[in-house]
């Protein structure tokens, strides 16, 4: 997600130039109250910009396809086609550069700050993440998820990983800009939880409680018109208030900000899940009855880590209270989140898998804190300069 603003308007705003967001201002008479921007026709100037961005990305081998208006005025979205993690992240970093450069040629400025304007939605990235083997999506539940042992094993590993390393996942999306966006009725809250939908929720309940599960029959959608065919209704559903939502055959981590390098997010996800899969493999490699022992391991894992699953409204006032009862982290700001990097379990995870040594983790912790302090200091100094040089002279003249 990104904002496009006129270059001349941008040059008149010292705060936008120096910090990427407005530090002073008043809400417009019409913001996003009517909620119609998402469905509106793309403006010709924006459409021309989008077309050129696509062409420049295709030249680089980045297969961007989807593009549309977003909820806030002047906000838009671009989505690439799914690919392997390393190439997807490289492509994402190149995409941000291309978007900025092409905007210049159209007399526009592309803003990738997580919250450039108060009172309207901010911008994020939706990190669609799955696991595959040659020719297989390991997170595809199939038509009968309760009978799909391979899917259940990998699902259980992901559930355990997200529960045990929820603090590291929160750290991976911690930034001064994202602090303004998370939980602001447009992005998931800072509490990391998993949404799995009704059908998978019932599967997990049955596994955890060791009760019988009844398959969901695929409902036929009747369009009420004889010449149009009926089709099966999708049993999956989406929850935009969840940070980590299952969306059919993958998870969508919705917490990263639009300005972020997604390497941190995926490093944490991949390493945490790898750790759980290694433990699963150690437990099952010597199994005499593989299927029964694998199912027993799935049931045990789901039962112990079910607290991370929340299918309700993440924006509700009740959720932080419920999350605290469950023992989940509520790391509201970057400063709250960053110290958890240095927890023993997190240092051990990264060290055991050769990702980062404790010294490297400490260095990243120090650099992240320093960056946070500098960003806030620049914003404060910019506010003082604008007040002295722009606001006070205008007030005195009036």
Short mmCIF file of C-alpha atoms in Angstrom, two decimals:
data_model
loop_
_atom_site.label_atom_id
_atom_site.label_comp_id
_atom_site.label_asym_id
_atom_site.label_seq_id
_atom_site.Cartn_x
_atom_site.Cartn_y
_atom_site.Cartn_z
CA UNK A 1 0.00 0.00 0.00
CA UNK A 2 1.26 3.51 -0.82
CA UNK A 3 0.14 7.12 -1.18
CA UNK A 4 0.59 9.32 -4.25
CA UNK A 5 0.70 13.10 -3.75
CA UNK A 6 1.36 15.97 -6.13
CA UNK A 7 5.05 16.90 -6.20
CA UNK A 8 4.39 20.64 -5.78
CA UNK A 9 2.21 20.01 -2.71
CA UNK A 10 4.91 17.72 -1.32
CA UNK A 11 7.62 20.38 -1.74
CA UNK A 12 5.54 22.80 0.32
CA UNK A 13 5.57 20.41 3.31
CA UNK A 14 8.86 20.38 5.21
CA UNK A 15 7.60 17.57 7.44
CA UNK A 16 6.82 15.30 4.47
CA UNK A 17 10.25 15.97 2.98
CA UNK A 18 12.23 15.33 6.19
CA UNK A 19 10.15 12.66 7.95
CA UNK A 20 7.87 11.10 5.33
CA UNK A 21 4.74 12.10 7.26
CA UNK A 22 2.80 15.22 8.20
CA UNK A 23 3.52 16.47 11.72
CA UNK A 24 1.02 19.36 11.60
CA UNK A 25 -2.28 19.70 9.79
CA UNK A 26 -6.03 19.61 10.08
CA UNK A 27 -8.38 16.86 8.96
CA UNK A 28 -10.01 17.46 5.58
CA UNK A 29 -13.74 18.15 5.33
CA UNK A 30 -14.01 14.79 3.54
CA UNK A 31 -11.57 12.04 4.45
CA UNK A 32 -12.46 8.37 4.14
CA UNK A 33 -15.79 8.57 5.98
CA UNK A 34 -17.80 7.50 2.92
CA UNK A 35 -15.55 4.45 2.45
CA UNK A 36 -15.93 4.63 -1.32
CA UNK A 37 -12.32 5.18 -2.43
CA UNK A 38 -11.60 1.46 -2.58
CA UNK A 39 -14.39 0.94 -5.10
CA UNK A 40 -13.86 4.12 -7.10
CA UNK A 41 -12.54 4.42 -10.63
CA UNK A 42 -8.75 4.80 -10.72
CA UNK A 43 -7.93 8.36 -11.81
CA UNK A 44 -6.34 8.63 -15.28
CA UNK A 45 -3.08 10.16 -13.96
CA UNK A 46 -2.76 7.38 -11.38
CA UNK A 47 -3.64 4.72 -13.94
CA UNK A 48 -0.86 5.95 -16.24
CA UNK A 49 1.57 5.83 -13.33
CA UNK A 50 0.50 2.27 -12.43
CA UNK A 51 0.93 1.10 -16.03
CA UNK A 52 4.46 2.46 -16.22
CA UNK A 53 5.35 0.92 -12.85
CA UNK A 54 4.16 -2.46 -14.17
CA UNK A 55 6.24 -2.13 -17.33
CA UNK A 56 9.38 -1.17 -15.38
CA UNK A 57 8.87 -4.07 -12.97
CA UNK A 58 8.31 -6.56 -15.80
CA UNK A 59 11.65 -5.47 -17.32
CA UNK A 60 13.27 -6.53 -14.03
CA UNK A 61 11.44 -9.87 -13.99
CA UNK A 62 9.08 -8.80 -11.18
CA UNK A 63 5.63 -10.11 -12.06
CA UNK A 64 3.37 -7.47 -10.52
CA UNK A 65 -0.26 -7.92 -11.47
CA UNK A 66 -2.91 -6.57 -9.10
CA UNK A 67 -3.32 -2.81 -8.64
CA UNK A 68 -6.23 -0.84 -7.21
CA UNK A 69 -7.34 2.06 -5.05
CA UNK A 70 -7.09 1.64 -1.29
CA UNK A 71 -9.36 2.88 1.50
CA UNK A 72 -7.81 6.30 2.14
CA UNK A 73 -7.86 9.21 -0.34
CA UNK A 74 -4.81 9.08 -2.68
CA UNK A 75 -3.90 5.61 -1.34
CA UNK A 76 -3.32 2.67 -3.69
CA UNK A 77 -2.07 -0.92 -3.65
CA UNK A 78 0.21 -3.08 -5.78
CA UNK A 79 0.57 -6.87 -5.47
CA UNK A 80 3.15 -9.15 -7.10
CA UNK A 81 2.65 -12.76 -8.10
CA UNK A 82 3.62 -15.32 -5.45
CA UNK A 83 7.25 -16.55 -5.65
CA UNK A 84 10.04 -17.98 -3.50
CA UNK A 85 11.05 -15.96 -0.45
CA UNK A 86 14.48 -14.70 -1.53
CA UNK A 87 13.41 -13.53 -4.99
CA UNK A 88 10.14 -12.10 -3.62
CA UNK A 89 11.99 -9.95 -1.06
CA UNK A 90 14.57 -8.76 -3.60
CA UNK A 91 11.70 -7.94 -5.94
CA UNK A 92 9.87 -6.10 -3.18
CA UNK A 93 12.88 -3.86 -2.43
CA UNK A 94 13.30 -3.11 -6.15
CA UNK A 95 9.56 -2.40 -6.40
CA UNK A 96 9.80 0.35 -3.78
CA UNK A 97 12.64 2.01 -5.73
CA UNK A 98 10.76 1.75 -9.03
CA UNK A 99 7.58 3.19 -7.50
CA UNK A 100 9.47 6.25 -6.24
CA UNK A 101 11.39 6.86 -9.47
CA UNK A 102 8.37 6.48 -11.76
CA UNK A 103 6.33 8.84 -9.56
CA UNK A 104 8.94 11.58 -10.18
CA UNK A 105 8.43 11.25 -13.93
CA UNK A 106 4.69 11.80 -13.48
CA UNK A 107 5.01 14.89 -11.27
CA UNK A 108 4.06 12.83 -8.22
CA UNK A 109 5.72 11.62 -5.02
CA UNK A 110 5.21 8.08 -3.73
CA UNK A 111 4.93 7.96 0.08
CA UNK A 112 5.77 4.63 1.73
CA UNK A 113 5.62 5.82 5.35
CA UNK A 114 3.34 3.61 7.44
CA UNK A 115 1.16 6.56 8.53
CA UNK A 116 1.84 9.67 6.44
CA UNK A 117 -1.46 11.38 7.34
CA UNK A 118 -3.39 11.36 10.62
CA UNK A 119 -7.09 10.49 10.53
CA UNK A 120 -6.95 8.15 7.51
CA UNK A 121 -5.64 4.64 6.99
CA UNK A 122 -1.93 3.96 6.98
CA UNK A 123 -0.04 1.67 4.63
CA UNK A 124 1.21 -1.86 5.18
CA UNK A 125 2.52 -4.94 3.44
CA UNK A 126 0.68 -8.26 3.46
CA UNK A 127 3.30 -10.98 3.74
CA UNK A 128 1.69 -14.06 2.19
CA UNK A 129 3.68 -17.03 3.46
CA UNK A 130 3.45 -20.76 2.82
CA UNK A 131 5.62 -23.89 2.79
CA UNK A 132 6.18 -26.06 -0.24
CA UNK A 133 7.92 -29.18 -1.43
CA UNK A 134 8.35 -30.03 -5.13
CA UNK A 135 4.84 -29.95 -6.57
CA UNK A 136 3.19 -29.66 -3.14
CA UNK A 137 1.79 -26.84 -1.03
CA UNK A 138 2.27 -28.22 2.49
CA UNK A 139 -0.33 -25.83 3.91
CA UNK A 140 -3.10 -26.87 1.53
CA UNK A 141 -5.77 -28.54 3.70
CA UNK A 142 -7.52 -30.26 0.78
CA UNK A 143 -11.22 -31.10 0.89
CA UNK A 144 -10.96 -33.03 4.19
CA UNK A 145 -8.44 -31.25 6.44
CA UNK A 146 -9.16 -33.52 9.42
CA UNK A 147 -7.98 -36.52 7.37
CA UNK A 148 -4.96 -34.75 5.84
CA UNK A 149 -2.20 -35.78 8.26
CA UNK A 150 0.59 -34.00 6.38
CA UNK A 151 -1.31 -30.72 6.50
CA UNK A 152 -2.11 -31.14 10.21
CA UNK A 153 1.55 -31.78 11.08
CA UNK A 154 2.74 -28.64 9.29
CA UNK A 155 -0.17 -26.59 10.65
CA UNK A 156 0.68 -27.71 14.20
CA UNK A 157 4.32 -26.72 13.67
CA UNK A 158 3.28 -23.23 12.52
CA UNK A 159 0.88 -22.81 15.46
CA UNK A 160 3.63 -23.77 17.92
CA UNK A 161 6.19 -21.52 16.22
CA UNK A 162 3.93 -18.45 16.27
CA UNK A 163 2.98 -19.05 19.90
CA UNK A 164 6.54 -19.60 21.16
CA UNK A 165 8.06 -16.74 19.14
CA UNK A 166 5.22 -14.21 19.10
CA UNK A 167 7.60 -11.65 20.64
CA UNK A 168 10.16 -12.05 17.82
CA UNK A 169 7.41 -11.72 15.22
CA UNK A 170 6.33 -8.49 16.90
CA UNK A 171 9.96 -7.26 16.88
CA UNK A 172 10.21 -8.04 13.16
CA UNK A 173 7.53 -5.41 12.41
CA UNK A 174 8.58 -2.85 15.04
CA UNK A 175 9.38 0.65 13.77
CA UNK A 176 8.51 4.23 14.74
CA UNK A 177 6.19 4.54 11.73
CA UNK A 178 4.43 1.24 12.33
CA UNK A 179 3.72 2.23 15.95
CA UNK A 180 1.22 4.77 14.54
CA UNK A 181 -0.47 2.16 12.35
CA UNK A 182 -0.84 -1.09 14.32
CA UNK A 183 -4.26 -1.43 15.88
CA UNK A 184 -5.55 1.81 14.40
CA UNK A 185 -8.70 0.29 12.86
CA UNK A 186 -6.87 -0.41 9.61
CA UNK A 187 -4.14 -2.82 10.62
CA UNK A 188 -3.99 -5.70 13.09
CA UNK A 189 -3.25 -4.95 16.73
CA UNK A 190 0.23 -5.28 18.27
CA UNK A 191 -0.90 -8.49 19.99
CA UNK A 192 0.27 -11.39 17.80
CA UNK A 193 -2.43 -14.03 17.32
CA UNK A 194 -3.54 -16.47 14.62
CA UNK A 195 -6.84 -16.56 12.76
CA UNK A 196 -7.77 -19.88 11.19
CA UNK A 197 -11.46 -19.43 10.26
CA UNK A 198 -14.53 -21.42 11.20
CA UNK A 199 -13.77 -24.75 9.55
CA UNK A 200 -10.14 -25.02 10.68
CA UNK A 201 -11.15 -23.66 14.09
CA UNK A 202 -13.51 -26.60 14.50
CA UNK A 203 -10.78 -29.01 13.38
CA UNK A 204 -8.41 -27.55 15.98
CA UNK A 205 -11.07 -27.67 18.72
CA UNK A 206 -11.74 -31.32 17.92
CA UNK A 207 -8.01 -32.13 18.05
CA UNK A 208 -7.42 -30.22 21.29
CA UNK A 209 -10.51 -31.60 23.05
CA UNK A 210 -10.26 -35.07 21.45
CA UNK A 211 -13.85 -34.84 20.24
CA UNK A 212 -15.52 -35.92 17.02
CA UNK A 213 -15.29 -33.60 14.03
CA UNK A 214 -18.02 -33.32 11.40
CA UNK A 215 -16.98 -32.35 7.88
CA UNK A 216 -18.32 -29.12 6.43
CA UNK A 217 -20.29 -29.82 3.29
CA UNK A 218 -19.49 -27.43 0.47
CA UNK A 219 -22.52 -25.20 0.06
CA UNK A 220 -23.74 -24.48 -3.45
CA UNK A 221 -24.21 -20.80 -4.22
CA UNK A 222 -27.49 -20.18 -6.02
CA UNK A 223 -27.27 -16.92 -7.96
CA UNK A 224 -31.00 -16.89 -8.64
CA UNK A 225 -30.48 -16.74 -12.40
CA UNK A 226 -31.13 -19.88 -14.44
CA UNK A 227 -28.50 -19.17 -17.11
CA UNK A 228 -25.63 -18.81 -14.60
CA UNK A 229 -24.10 -21.99 -13.12
CA UNK A 230 -24.10 -22.71 -9.40
CA UNK A 231 -20.68 -22.97 -7.78
CA UNK A 232 -19.29 -24.12 -4.43
CA UNK A 233 -18.91 -21.56 -1.67
CA UNK A 234 -15.39 -21.25 -0.26
CA UNK A 235 -15.24 -22.53 3.31
CA UNK A 236 -12.30 -20.29 4.19
CA UNK A 237 -12.81 -16.72 5.36
CA UNK A 238 -10.66 -13.72 6.17
CA UNK A 239 -10.22 -11.60 9.27
CA UNK A 240 -8.62 -8.25 8.59
CA UNK A 241 -8.16 -7.59 12.32
CA UNK A 242 -5.80 -10.57 12.72
CA UNK A 243 -2.02 -10.21 12.38
CA UNK A 244 -1.53 -13.79 11.14
CA UNK A 245 -4.50 -15.13 9.21
CA UNK A 246 -4.95 -18.42 7.36
CA UNK A 247 -6.30 -17.69 3.90
CA UNK A 248 -7.07 -21.00 2.23
CA UNK A 249 -3.62 -22.50 1.61
CA UNK A 250 -1.22 -19.98 3.14
CA UNK A 251 -0.89 -17.53 6.01
CA UNK A 252 -1.05 -13.78 5.59
CA UNK A 253 1.06 -11.80 8.07
CA UNK A 254 -0.62 -8.40 7.92
CA UNK A 255 1.47 -6.52 10.50
CA UNK A 256 4.51 -5.31 8.45
CA UNK A 257 4.57 -1.65 7.50
CA UNK A 258 4.78 -0.53 3.88
CA UNK A 259 8.31 0.86 4.27
CA UNK A 260 9.79 -2.37 5.66
CA UNK A 261 12.32 -4.83 4.34
CA UNK A 262 10.52 -8.16 4.74
CA UNK A 263 13.74 -10.10 5.35
CA UNK A 264 13.33 -9.82 9.14
CA UNK A 265 9.73 -11.07 9.07
CA UNK A 266 10.51 -14.11 6.95
CA UNK A 267 13.76 -14.90 8.75
CA UNK A 268 11.83 -15.15 12.03
CA UNK A 269 8.98 -17.16 10.48
CA UNK A 270 11.24 -19.60 8.63
CA UNK A 271 13.64 -20.12 11.53
CA UNK A 272 10.90 -20.59 14.14
CA UNK A 273 9.01 -23.10 11.98
CA UNK A 274 12.26 -24.91 11.10
CA UNK A 275 12.95 -25.33 14.82
CA UNK A 276 9.52 -26.85 15.45
CA UNK A 277 9.79 -29.16 12.41
CA UNK A 278 13.19 -30.37 13.60
CA UNK A 279 11.66 -31.27 16.98
CA UNK A 280 8.78 -33.03 15.21
CA UNK A 281 11.24 -34.99 13.05
CA UNK A 282 13.29 -36.02 16.12
CA UNK A 283 10.11 -37.26 17.81
CA UNK A 284 8.74 -39.15 14.78
CA UNK A 285 11.75 -40.60 12.97
CA UNK A 286 11.90 -43.62 15.28
CA UNK A 287 8.11 -44.04 15.46
CA UNK A 288 6.83 -47.62 15.22
CA UNK A 289 3.35 -46.55 14.11
CA UNK A 290 4.06 -43.29 12.29
CA UNK A 291 0.47 -42.19 11.62
CA UNK A 292 -0.86 -42.71 15.15
CA UNK A 293 2.21 -41.12 16.77
CA UNK A 294 2.09 -38.19 14.34
CA UNK A 295 -1.58 -37.60 15.14
CA UNK A 296 -0.85 -37.83 18.87
CA UNK A 297 1.93 -35.23 18.45
CA UNK A 298 -0.45 -32.93 16.51
CA UNK A 299 -3.11 -33.21 19.24
CA UNK A 300 -0.57 -32.53 22.01
CA UNK A 301 0.89 -29.52 20.18
CA UNK A 302 -2.48 -27.99 19.37
CA UNK A 303 -3.69 -28.46 22.94
CA UNK A 304 -0.59 -26.78 24.42
CA UNK A 305 -0.53 -23.84 22.00
CA UNK A 306 -4.19 -23.24 21.26
CA UNK A 307 -4.06 -19.93 23.17
CA UNK A 308 -2.48 -18.20 20.13
CA UNK A 309 -5.59 -18.87 18.00
CA UNK A 310 -8.18 -16.10 18.09
CA UNK A 311 -10.96 -15.93 15.50
CA UNK A 312 -12.72 -12.90 16.95
CA UNK A 313 -12.47 -9.12 16.50
CA UNK A 314 -8.91 -7.96 17.19
CA UNK A 315 -10.12 -4.35 17.53
CA UNK A 316 -12.53 -5.08 20.38
CA UNK A 317 -11.90 -3.73 23.88
CA UNK A 318 -12.28 -7.24 25.25
CA UNK A 319 -9.41 -8.74 23.24
CA UNK A 320 -6.45 -7.18 25.16
CA UNK A 321 -8.06 -8.36 28.42
CA UNK A 322 -8.58 -11.86 27.01
CA UNK A 323 -5.04 -11.90 25.53
CA UNK A 324 -3.58 -11.05 28.93
CA UNK A 325 -5.54 -13.93 30.50
CA UNK A 326 -4.07 -16.24 27.86
CA UNK A 327 -0.55 -15.03 28.64
CA UNK A 328 0.03 -13.45 25.22
CA UNK A 329 2.39 -10.51 24.77
CA UNK A 330 0.95 -7.03 24.28
CA UNK A 331 4.02 -5.10 23.13
CA UNK A 332 2.40 -1.83 22.16
CA UNK A 333 5.41 0.12 20.98
CA UNK A 334 8.80 -0.51 19.40
CA UNK A 335 10.49 0.29 22.72
CA UNK A 336 8.32 -2.34 24.45
CA UNK A 337 9.09 -4.94 21.78
CA UNK A 338 12.82 -4.59 21.09
CA UNK A 339 14.17 -5.81 24.48
CA UNK A 340 12.58 -9.22 23.91
CA UNK A 341 15.20 -9.80 21.20
CA UNK A 342 17.66 -10.46 23.98
CA UNK A 343 15.57 -13.12 25.75
CA UNK A 344 17.51 -16.36 26.15
CA UNK A 345 15.08 -18.45 24.05
CA UNK A 346 15.31 -15.99 21.16
CA UNK A 347 19.11 -15.78 21.26
CA UNK A 348 19.27 -19.59 21.35
CA UNK A 349 16.89 -19.95 18.36
CA UNK A 350 18.92 -17.68 16.10
CA UNK A 351 22.25 -19.07 17.27
CA UNK A 352 21.29 -22.76 16.99
CA UNK A 353 20.28 -22.34 13.35
CA UNK A 354 23.30 -20.24 12.42
CA UNK A 355 21.18 -17.19 11.57
CA UNK A 356 22.70 -14.71 14.04
CA UNK A 357 25.07 -15.05 16.99
CA UNK A 358 24.18 -13.45 20.36
CA UNK A 359 26.65 -10.66 19.55
CA UNK A 360 24.93 -10.02 16.20
CA UNK A 361 21.50 -10.03 17.88
CA UNK A 362 22.78 -7.50 20.42
CA UNK A 363 24.14 -5.32 17.61
CA UNK A 364 20.78 -5.34 15.83
CA UNK A 365 19.06 -4.50 19.12
CA UNK A 366 21.37 -1.50 19.69
CA UNK A 367 21.03 -0.28 16.09
CA UNK A 368 17.22 -0.60 16.20
CA UNK A 369 17.01 1.44 19.41
CA UNK A 370 19.36 4.05 18.00
CA UNK A 371 17.31 4.29 14.80
CA UNK A 372 14.09 4.68 16.83
CA UNK A 373 15.64 7.51 18.89
CA UNK A 374 16.99 9.31 15.82
CA UNK A 375 13.67 9.12 13.93
CA UNK A 376 11.76 10.62 16.88
CA UNK A 377 14.45 13.27 17.38
CA UNK A 378 14.30 14.31 13.71
CA UNK A 379 10.50 14.54 13.93
CA UNK A 380 10.71 16.70 17.08
CA UNK A 381 13.32 19.03 15.57
CA UNK A 382 11.26 19.30 12.36
CA UNK A 383 8.18 20.28 14.40
CA UNK A 384 10.16 22.99 16.22
CA UNK A 385 11.59 24.35 12.96
CA UNK A 386 8.16 24.42 11.28
CA UNK A 387 6.63 26.14 14.31
CA UNK A 388 9.35 28.81 14.39
CA UNK A 389 9.76 29.45 10.66
CA UNK A 390 6.26 28.78 9.25
CA UNK A 391 3.51 28.78 11.86
CA UNK A 392 4.56 31.62 14.20
CA UNK A 393 5.36 34.12 11.38
CA UNK A 394 1.99 33.40 9.77
CA UNK A 395 0.18 33.85 13.12
CA UNK A 396 2.05 37.09 13.88
CA UNK A 397 1.34 38.47 10.42
CA UNK A 398 -2.35 37.69 10.85
#
